[in-house]
Amino acid sequence: MTASILVLTLIAVLAFIAVRAHRSGRRRFRPEQFRPAAPFAGLLPTDRDRERQVAELRALHDARADVHLSLR
């Protein structure tokens, strides 16, 4: 009996938190992040290709110190 009341209370609290977060718009996760094609849709915050290229070039053992200036 006590366990049932505890479980029902937990479910009620979680439901209250979910409804309140939904109404105020302060949800931590957005539903569009979990679409099946989300990783392929480019839902990343910024384009990081240049930073990735600079990091890869700097990792080479014979890379110049100003390698980032030679990229367009």
CSV table of N, CA and C in Angstrom, one decimal:
chain,number,residue,atom,x,y,z
A,1,MET,N,0.8,-1.2,0.0
A,1,MET,CA,0.0,0.0,0.0
A,1,MET,C,0.9,1.3,0.0
A,2,THR,N,1.9,1.3,0.8
A,2,THR,CA,2.8,2.4,0.9
A,2,THR,C,3.5,2.6,-0.4
A,3,ALA,N,4.0,1.5,-1.0
A,3,ALA,CA,4.7,1.6,-2.2
A,3,ALA,C,3.8,2.1,-3.3
A,4,SER,N,2.6,1.7,-3.4
A,4,SER,CA,1.7,2.2,-4.4
A,4,SER,C,1.5,3.7,-4.3
A,5,ILE,N,1.3,4.2,-3.1
A,5,ILE,CA,1.1,5.6,-2.9
A,5,ILE,C,2.4,6.4,-3.3
A,6,LEU,N,3.5,5.8,-2.9
A,6,LEU,CA,4.8,6.5,-3.3
A,6,LEU,C,5.0,6.5,-4.8
A,7,VAL,N,4.6,5.4,-5.5
A,7,VAL,CA,4.8,5.4,-7.0
A,7,VAL,C,3.8,6.4,-7.6
A,8,LEU,N,2.5,6.4,-7.1
A,8,LEU,CA,1.5,7.4,-7.7
A,8,LEU,C,2.0,8.8,-7.4
A,9,THR,N,2.5,9.1,-6.3
A,9,THR,CA,3.0,10.4,-6.0
A,9,THR,C,4.2,10.8,-6.9
A,10,LEU,N,5.1,9.9,-7.2
A,10,LEU,CA,6.2,10.2,-8.1
A,10,LEU,C,5.7,10.4,-9.5
A,11,ILE,N,4.7,9.7,-10.0
A,11,ILE,CA,4.1,9.9,-11.3
A,11,ILE,C,3.4,11.2,-11.4
A,12,ALA,N,2.7,11.6,-10.3
A,12,ALA,CA,2.0,12.9,-10.3
A,12,ALA,C,3.0,14.0,-10.4
A,13,VAL,N,4.1,13.9,-9.6
A,13,VAL,CA,5.1,15.0,-9.6
A,13,VAL,C,5.8,15.1,-10.9
A,14,LEU,N,6.1,14.0,-11.6
A,14,LEU,CA,6.7,14.0,-12.9
A,14,LEU,C,5.8,14.6,-13.9
A,15,ALA,N,4.5,14.3,-13.8
A,15,ALA,CA,3.5,14.8,-14.8
A,15,ALA,C,3.4,16.3,-14.6
A,16,PHE,N,3.4,16.8,-13.3
A,16,PHE,CA,3.3,18.2,-13.1
A,16,PHE,C,4.5,19.0,-13.6
A,17,ILE,N,5.7,18.4,-13.4
A,17,ILE,CA,6.9,19.1,-13.9
A,17,ILE,C,6.9,19.1,-15.4
A,18,ALA,N,6.5,18.0,-16.1
A,18,ALA,CA,6.4,18.0,-17.5
A,18,ALA,C,5.4,19.0,-18.1
A,19,VAL,N,4.3,19.1,-17.5
A,19,VAL,CA,3.3,20.1,-18.0
A,19,VAL,C,3.7,21.5,-17.8
A,20,ARG,N,4.3,21.7,-16.6
A,20,ARG,CA,4.8,23.1,-16.3
A,20,ARG,C,5.9,23.5,-17.3
A,21,ALA,N,6.9,22.6,-17.6
A,21,ALA,CA,8.0,22.9,-18.5
A,21,ALA,C,7.4,23.1,-19.9
A,22,HIS,N,6.4,22.4,-20.3
A,22,HIS,CA,5.9,22.5,-21.6
A,22,HIS,C,5.2,23.8,-21.8
A,23,ARG,N,4.4,24.3,-20.8
A,23,ARG,CA,3.7,25.5,-20.9
A,23,ARG,C,4.6,26.7,-20.9
A,24,SER,N,5.7,26.7,-20.2
A,24,SER,CA,6.6,27.8,-20.1
A,24,SER,C,7.6,27.8,-21.2
A,25,GLY,N,7.7,26.8,-22.0
A,25,GLY,CA,8.7,26.7,-23.1
A,25,GLY,C,10.1,26.5,-22.7
A,26,ARG,N,10.4,26.0,-21.4
A,26,ARG,CA,11.7,25.8,-21.0
A,26,ARG,C,12.1,24.3,-21.0
A,27,ARG,N,11.8,23.7,-22.1
A,27,ARG,CA,12.1,22.2,-22.1
A,27,ARG,C,13.6,22.0,-22.4
A,28,ARG,N,14.1,21.1,-21.8
A,28,ARG,CA,15.5,20.8,-22.0
A,28,ARG,C,15.8,20.1,-23.4
A,29,PHE,N,14.9,19.3,-23.8
A,29,PHE,CA,15.0,18.6,-25.1
A,29,PHE,C,13.9,19.1,-26.0
A,30,ARG,N,14.2,19.2,-27.3
A,30,ARG,CA,13.1,19.6,-28.3
A,30,ARG,C,12.8,18.3,-29.1
A,31,PRO,N,11.5,18.1,-29.4
A,31,PRO,CA,11.1,16.9,-30.1
A,31,PRO,C,11.8,16.8,-31.5
A,32,GLU,N,12.2,17.9,-32.2
A,32,GLU,CA,12.8,17.8,-33.5
A,32,GLU,C,14.2,17.2,-33.4
A,33,GLN,N,14.8,17.2,-32.2
A,33,GLN,CA,16.1,16.5,-32.0
A,33,GLN,C,16.1,15.0,-32.1
A,34,PHE,N,14.9,14.5,-32.0
A,34,PHE,CA,14.8,13.0,-31.9
A,34,PHE,C,14.1,12.4,-33.1
A,35,ARG,N,14.0,13.2,-34.2
A,35,ARG,CA,13.4,12.6,-35.4
A,35,ARG,C,14.4,11.6,-36.0
A,36,PRO,N,13.9,10.6,-36.7
A,36,PRO,CA,14.8,9.6,-37.3
A,36,PRO,C,15.9,10.1,-38.1
A,37,ALA,N,15.7,11.2,-38.9
A,37,ALA,CA,16.7,11.8,-39.8
A,37,ALA,C,17.4,13.0,-39.1
A,38,ALA,N,17.3,13.2,-37.8
A,38,ALA,CA,17.9,14.4,-37.2
A,38,ALA,C,19.4,14.4,-37.4
A,39,PRO,N,20.2,13.3,-37.3
A,39,PRO,CA,21.6,13.4,-37.5
A,39,PRO,C,22.0,13.8,-38.9
A,40,PHE,N,21.1,13.5,-39.9
A,40,PHE,CA,21.4,13.8,-41.2
A,40,PHE,C,20.9,15.2,-41.7
A,41,ALA,N,20.1,15.8,-40.8
A,41,ALA,CA,19.4,17.0,-41.2
A,41,ALA,C,20.2,18.2,-40.9
A,42,GLY,N,21.4,18.1,-40.2
A,42,GLY,CA,22.2,19.2,-39.9
A,42,GLY,C,21.7,20.0,-38.7
A,43,LEU,N,21.2,19.4,-37.7
A,43,LEU,CA,20.7,20.2,-36.6
A,43,LEU,C,21.8,20.5,-35.5
A,44,LEU,N,23.0,20.6,-36.0
A,44,LEU,CA,24.1,21.0,-35.1
A,44,LEU,C,24.1,22.5,-35.0
A,45,PRO,N,24.6,23.0,-33.9
A,45,PRO,CA,24.5,24.5,-33.6
A,45,PRO,C,25.3,25.3,-34.6
A,46,THR,N,26.5,24.9,-35.1
A,46,THR,CA,27.2,25.8,-36.0
A,46,THR,C,28.0,24.9,-37.0
A,47,ASP,N,28.5,25.5,-38.0
A,47,ASP,CA,29.3,24.8,-39.0
A,47,ASP,C,30.8,24.7,-38.4
A,48,ARG,N,31.3,23.6,-38.2
A,48,ARG,CA,32.6,23.4,-37.5
A,48,ARG,C,33.6,22.8,-38.5
A,49,ASP,N,33.4,22.9,-39.8
A,49,ASP,CA,34.3,22.3,-40.8
A,49,ASP,C,35.7,23.0,-40.7
A,50,ARG,N,35.7,24.3,-40.7
A,50,ARG,CA,37.0,25.0,-40.7
A,50,ARG,C,37.8,24.6,-39.4
A,51,GLU,N,37.2,24.6,-38.3
A,51,GLU,CA,37.9,24.3,-37.0
A,51,GLU,C,38.4,22.9,-37.1
A,52,ARG,N,37.6,22.0,-37.7
A,52,ARG,CA,38.0,20.6,-37.8
A,52,ARG,C,39.2,20.5,-38.7
A,53,GLN,N,39.2,21.2,-39.8
A,53,GLN,CA,40.3,21.2,-40.8
A,53,GLN,C,41.6,21.7,-40.1
A,54,VAL,N,41.5,22.8,-39.4
A,54,VAL,CA,42.7,23.4,-38.7
A,54,VAL,C,43.2,22.4,-37.7
A,55,ALA,N,42.4,21.8,-36.9
A,55,ALA,CA,42.8,20.8,-35.9
A,55,ALA,C,43.5,19.6,-36.6
A,56,GLU,N,43.0,19.2,-37.7
A,56,GLU,CA,43.6,18.0,-38.4
A,56,GLU,C,45.0,18.4,-39.0
A,57,LEU,N,45.1,19.6,-39.5
A,57,LEU,CA,46.3,20.1,-40.1
A,57,LEU,C,47.4,20.3,-39.0
A,58,ARG,N,47.0,20.9,-37.9
A,58,ARG,CA,47.9,21.1,-36.8
A,58,ARG,C,48.4,19.8,-36.2
A,59,ALA,N,47.6,18.8,-36.3
A,59,ALA,CA,48.0,17.5,-35.7
A,59,ALA,C,49.2,16.8,-36.5
A,60,LEU,N,49.4,17.3,-37.8
A,60,LEU,CA,50.5,16.7,-38.6
A,60,LEU,C,51.8,17.1,-38.0
A,61,HIS,N,52.8,16.2,-38.0
A,61,HIS,CA,54.0,16.5,-37.4
A,61,HIS,C,54.8,17.6,-38.0
A,62,ASP,N,54.6,17.8,-39.3
A,62,ASP,CA,55.4,18.9,-40.0
A,62,ASP,C,54.5,20.1,-40.3
A,63,ALA,N,53.5,20.4,-39.5
A,63,ALA,CA,52.6,21.5,-39.8
A,63,ALA,C,53.2,22.8,-39.3
A,64,ARG,N,52.9,23.8,-40.1
A,64,ARG,CA,53.4,25.2,-39.7
A,64,ARG,C,52.6,25.7,-38.6
A,65,ALA,N,53.1,26.7,-37.9
A,65,ALA,CA,52.4,27.3,-36.7
A,65,ALA,C,51.2,28.2,-37.2
A,66,ASP,N,51.3,28.7,-38.5
A,66,ASP,CA,50.3,29.6,-39.0
A,66,ASP,C,49.4,28.9,-40.0
A,67,VAL,N,49.2,27.6,-39.8
A,67,VAL,CA,48.5,26.8,-40.8
A,67,VAL,C,47.0,27.4,-41.0
A,68,HIS,N,46.5,28.0,-40.0
A,68,HIS,CA,45.1,28.5,-40.1
A,68,HIS,C,45.0,29.7,-41.1
A,69,LEU,N,46.1,30.4,-41.3
A,69,LEU,CA,46.1,31.5,-42.2
A,69,LEU,C,46.1,31.1,-43.7
A,70,SER,N,46.5,29.8,-44.0
A,70,SER,CA,46.6,29.4,-45.3
A,70,SER,C,45.2,28.8,-45.8
A,71,LEU,N,44.3,28.6,-44.9
A,71,LEU,CA,43.0,28.1,-45.3
A,71,LEU,C,42.1,29.3,-45.8
A,72,ARG,N,41.2,29.0,-46.7
A,72,ARG,CA,40.3,30.0,-47.2
A,72,ARG,C,39.0,29.9,-46.4
